[in-house]
Each structure stands twice: as C-alpha cells, then as structure tokens.
Amino acid sequence: MREGTDREETGQSEIRSGGRVGVTYKYFGAPNGATAARVPLSMRPEELGGDELGMGGMFTRIKPETVSAMVLTGIEGIPLHRVPPLELVVLHPDYAVVKLPMTVVDPLRGIGEESVGAAAFIWSTVPDRGGPSDAFNVYQLLHEWQDFSHRLHEAGHQPYCLVWP
C-alpha cells in the first residue's frame, strides 16, 4: 500500500493472513436505518446526525457479534446461543452497515462500576481471537460502550456498525 492513502489516514491497516485482508469496524448511532445506510466511507456519521463510539470516532477490529456477546453474556447472563443476531441494513461491494440490537446497549446504562468490572472479568475468561482478552482492556471497552449507550439514549439513536475490509 502506498503512503498517504485513505486507509492509512483513517487508521486502517491492511492485515494479510492466509491471503485475507482484515476487517475494520466503526460503531455509530443514527436515528434510523435509512440514515445509517447513507453513511458512506468518506463521510463521518455525525455529518448525518449520528454519534460515534469513542473520541473522534473509533476504528476497531472487534466484531459487532463479539460486542453483543460481551454485553449480553457478561452483564445480562444470557447464554451465547441466545444472543440475538445483527440486522443487515445495507450490503455494498465496498462496505456493509449492520444494526446492533438495542439489548446490547440498553443494559449498560443502568449498571454501576462493580457490574462493569464483573462483566469485564467474565468476558476476559472467554476465548476470543479478535477482541481484548485482558480484563482491564475489556473494562475500558465496556466503559466506552457505556458512555456511547448514554449518548445514544439521549439522542434517541440506535447502534449501528460500518464494516469494511
């Protein structure tokens, strides 16, 4: 990849393992699926009235399925096989947008420090190839999601994820 490309400027890196390119995720909130579907790669979600996870938008390698499972198993005690599926909003040749169930962000608004710590410890013991495994890293991630959950609720938005290689 040549220097100064859009991927490098957005914090993405090309990872090759077995000939596959790594996938990058960007979580954001939007009032509805139609708005979320209009979030192209060149625009920031806040330009469409959305909110982003993390300061200045956070690009991550953590799958939406992993985040859903982390919250629902660690906080709600739901077995992994009962975690609801993601909803595909748009599938484009260059990217996809998926909607996370509200059950993923709602539980985070009402819990305290002790519950976040317990959930982080529980999730840190679950084998996960793509996400954090250290309890403190999971704890920090859950706190970011907790802040994100509050902002989504205040704005009346739903959680979405922009996915691209």
Coordinates of N, CA, C and O in Angstrom, one line a residue, residues 86-157:
L86 N -27.5 -9.8 14.4 CA -27.4 -8.5 13.9 C -28.3 -8.3 12.7 O -28.6 -9.3 12.1
E87 N -28.7 -7.1 12.4 CA -29.6 -6.9 11.3 C -28.8 -6.2 10.2 O -28.2 -5.1 10.4
L88 N -28.8 -6.8 9.0 CA -28.1 -6.1 7.9 C -28.9 -5.0 7.4 O -30.1 -5.2 7.0
V89 N -28.3 -3.8 7.3 CA -29.0 -2.6 6.9 C -28.7 -2.4 5.4 O -29.6 -2.1 4.6
V90 N -27.4 -2.5 5.1 CA -27.0 -2.3 3.7 C -25.8 -3.1 3.4 O -24.9 -3.3 4.2
L91 N -25.8 -3.7 2.2 CA -24.6 -4.5 1.8 C -24.2 -3.9 0.5 O -24.9 -4.0 -0.5
H92 N -23.0 -3.4 0.5 CA -22.4 -2.7 -0.7 C -21.2 -3.5 -1.0 O -20.6 -4.1 -0.1
P93 N -20.7 -3.5 -2.3 CA -19.5 -4.2 -2.6 C -18.2 -3.8 -1.8 O -17.3 -4.6 -1.5
D94 N -18.2 -2.5 -1.3 CA -17.1 -2.0 -0.6 C -17.3 -1.9 1.0 O -16.3 -1.8 1.7
Y95 N -18.5 -2.1 1.4 CA -18.8 -2.0 2.9 C -20.2 -2.5 3.2 O -20.9 -2.8 2.3
A96 N -20.4 -2.7 4.5 CA -21.8 -3.1 4.9 C -22.1 -2.2 6.2 O -21.2 -1.8 6.9
V97 N -23.4 -2.1 6.5 CA -23.8 -1.4 7.7 C -24.7 -2.4 8.4 O -25.7 -3.0 7.7
V98 N -24.5 -2.7 9.6 CA -25.3 -3.6 10.4 C -25.9 -2.9 11.6 O -25.3 -1.9 12.1
K99 N -27.1 -3.3 12.0 CA -27.7 -2.7 13.2 C -27.5 -3.7 14.4 O -27.8 -4.9 14.3
L100 N -27.1 -3.2 15.5 CA -27.0 -4.0 16.7 C -28.3 -3.9 17.5 O -28.9 -2.9 17.4
P101 N -28.7 -5.0 18.1 CA -29.9 -4.9 18.9 C -29.8 -3.9 20.0 O -28.7 -3.8 20.6
M102 N -30.9 -3.2 20.4 CA -30.9 -2.3 21.5 C -30.5 -3.0 22.8 O -30.0 -2.4 23.7
T103 N -30.8 -4.3 22.8 CA -30.5 -5.1 24.0 C -29.0 -5.1 24.3 O -28.6 -5.5 25.4
V104 N -28.2 -4.7 23.3 CA -26.8 -4.6 23.5 C -26.3 -3.4 24.3 O -25.4 -3.4 25.1
V105 N -27.0 -2.3 24.0 CA -26.6 -1.0 24.7 C -27.4 -0.6 25.9 O -26.9 0.0 26.8
D106 N -28.7 -1.0 25.9 CA -29.6 -0.7 27.0 C -29.1 -1.1 28.4 O -29.1 -0.4 29.3
P107 N -28.6 -2.4 28.5 CA -28.2 -2.8 29.8 C -27.0 -2.0 30.4 O -26.8 -1.9 31.6
L108 N -26.2 -1.4 29.5 CA -25.1 -0.7 30.0 C -25.4 0.6 30.7 O -24.7 1.1 31.6
R109 N -26.6 1.2 30.4 CA -27.0 2.5 31.0 C -27.2 2.4 32.5 O -27.0 3.3 33.3
G110 N -27.8 1.2 33.0 CA -28.2 1.1 34.4 C -27.3 0.4 35.3 O -27.6 0.2 36.5
I111 N -26.0 0.1 34.9 CA -25.1 -0.7 35.8 C -24.1 0.2 36.3 O -23.7 1.3 35.8
G112 N -23.6 -0.2 37.5 CA -22.5 0.6 38.2 C -21.1 0.0 37.9 O -21.0 -1.0 37.2
E113 N -20.2 0.6 38.6 CA -18.8 0.2 38.4 C -18.5 -1.3 38.7 O -17.8 -1.9 38.0
E114 N -19.2 -1.8 39.8 CA -18.9 -3.2 40.2 C -19.4 -4.1 39.1 O -18.7 -5.1 38.8
S115 N -20.6 -3.8 38.5 CA -21.1 -4.7 37.4 C -20.2 -4.6 36.2 O -20.0 -5.7 35.5
V116 N -19.7 -3.5 35.8 CA -18.8 -3.3 34.7 C -17.5 -4.2 34.9 O -17.1 -4.9 34.1
G117 N -17.0 -4.1 36.1 CA -15.8 -4.9 36.5 C -16.0 -6.4 36.4 O -15.2 -7.1 35.9
A118 N -17.2 -6.8 37.0 CA -17.5 -8.2 36.9 C -17.7 -8.7 35.5 O -17.2 -9.8 35.2
A119 N -18.4 -7.9 34.7 CA -18.6 -8.3 33.3 C -17.3 -8.4 32.6 O -17.0 -9.3 31.8
A120 N -16.4 -7.5 32.8 CA -15.0 -7.5 32.2 C -14.3 -8.7 32.6 O -13.7 -9.4 31.7
F121 N -14.4 -9.1 33.9 CA -13.7 -10.3 34.3 C -14.2 -11.5 33.6 O -13.5 -12.4 33.1
I122 N -15.6 -11.6 33.6 CA -16.2 -12.8 33.0 C -15.8 -12.9 31.5 O -15.4 -14.0 31.1
W123 N -15.9 -11.8 30.8 CA -15.6 -11.8 29.4 C -14.1 -12.1 29.1 O -13.8 -12.8 28.2
S124 N -13.3 -11.7 30.0 CA -11.8 -11.9 29.8 C -11.5 -13.4 29.9 O -10.4 -13.8 29.4
T125 N -12.4 -14.2 30.5 CA -12.1 -15.6 30.5 C -12.6 -16.4 29.3 O -12.3 -17.6 29.2
V126 N -13.4 -15.7 28.5 CA -13.9 -16.3 27.3 C -12.9 -16.3 26.1 O -12.4 -15.2 25.8
P127 N -12.5 -17.4 25.5 CA -11.6 -17.3 24.4 C -12.2 -16.5 23.3 O -13.3 -16.7 22.8
D128 N -11.4 -15.5 22.8 CA -11.9 -14.6 21.7 C -10.7 -14.2 20.9 O -9.8 -13.5 21.4
R129 N -10.6 -14.7 19.7 CA -9.5 -14.4 18.8 C -9.4 -13.0 18.4 O -8.3 -12.5 18.1
G130 N -10.5 -12.3 18.2 CA -10.5 -10.9 17.6 C -10.6 -9.8 18.6 O -10.4 -8.6 18.2
G131 N -10.9 -10.0 19.8 CA -11.1 -8.9 20.8 C -10.1 -9.0 21.9 O -9.2 -9.8 22.0
P132 N -10.3 -8.1 22.9 CA -9.5 -8.0 24.0 C -9.6 -9.2 24.9 O -10.7 -9.8 25.0
S133 N -8.5 -9.6 25.5 CA -8.6 -10.8 26.4 C -8.2 -10.4 27.8 O -8.6 -11.1 28.8
D134 N -7.5 -9.3 28.0 CA -7.1 -8.8 29.3 C -8.4 -8.1 29.9 O -9.0 -7.3 29.3
A135 N -8.6 -8.4 31.2 CA -9.8 -7.9 31.9 C -9.8 -6.4 31.9 O -10.9 -5.8 31.8
F136 N -8.7 -5.7 32.1 CA -8.6 -4.3 32.1 C -9.0 -3.7 30.8 O -9.7 -2.7 30.7
N137 N -8.5 -4.3 29.7 CA -8.9 -3.8 28.4 C -10.4 -4.0 28.1 O -11.0 -3.1 27.5
V138 N -10.9 -5.1 28.6 CA -12.4 -5.3 28.4 C -13.1 -4.3 29.3 O -14.1 -3.7 28.8
Y139 N -12.6 -4.0 30.5 CA -13.2 -3.0 31.3 C -13.2 -1.6 30.7 O -14.3 -0.9 30.7
Q140 N -12.1 -1.2 30.1 CA -12.1 0.1 29.4 C -13.1 0.1 28.2 O -13.8 1.1 28.0
L141 N -13.1 -1.0 27.4 CA -14.0 -1.1 26.3 C -15.5 -1.0 26.8 O -16.3 -0.3 26.2
L142 N -15.8 -1.7 27.8 CA -17.2 -1.6 28.4 C -17.5 -0.2 28.8 O -18.7 0.3 28.7
H143 N -16.6 0.5 29.4 CA -16.8 1.9 29.8 C -17.1 2.8 28.6 O -17.9 3.7 28.6
E144 N -16.3 2.6 27.5 CA -16.5 3.3 26.3 C -17.9 3.1 25.8 O -18.6 4.0 25.3
W145 N -18.3 1.8 25.8 CA -19.7 1.4 25.3 C -20.7 2.0 26.3 O -21.8 2.3 25.8
Q146 N -20.4 2.1 27.5 CA -21.4 2.6 28.5 C -21.6 4.1 28.2 O -22.8 4.6 28.1
D147 N -20.6 4.9 27.9 CA -20.7 6.3 27.5 C -21.5 6.4 26.2 O -22.3 7.3 26.1
F148 N -21.1 5.5 25.3 CA -21.8 5.5 24.0 C -23.3 5.2 24.2 O -24.1 5.9 23.6
S149 N -23.6 4.3 25.0 CA -25.0 3.9 25.3 C -25.8 5.1 25.8 O -26.9 5.4 25.4
H150 N -25.2 5.9 26.7 CA -25.9 7.1 27.3 C -26.1 8.1 26.2 O -27.2 8.7 26.1
R151 N -25.1 8.3 25.3 CA -25.3 9.3 24.3 C -26.3 8.9 23.3 O -27.1 9.7 22.8
L152 N -26.4 7.6 22.9 CA -27.4 7.1 22.0 C -28.8 7.3 22.6 O -29.7 7.8 21.9
H153 N -28.9 7.0 23.9 CA -30.2 7.1 24.5 C -30.7 8.6 24.5 O -31.9 8.9 24.2
E154 N -29.8 9.5 24.9 CA -30.1 10.9 24.9 C -30.5 11.4 23.6 O -31.4 12.3 23.4
A155 N -29.9 10.9 22.5 CA -30.2 11.4 21.2 C -31.3 10.6 20.5 O -31.8 11.0 19.5
G156 N -31.8 9.6 21.2 CA -32.9 8.8 20.6 C -32.4 7.9 19.4 O -33.2 7.6 18.5
H157 N -31.1 7.6 19.4 CA -30.5 6.9 18.3 C -30.4 5.4 18.6 O -30.4 5.0 19.8

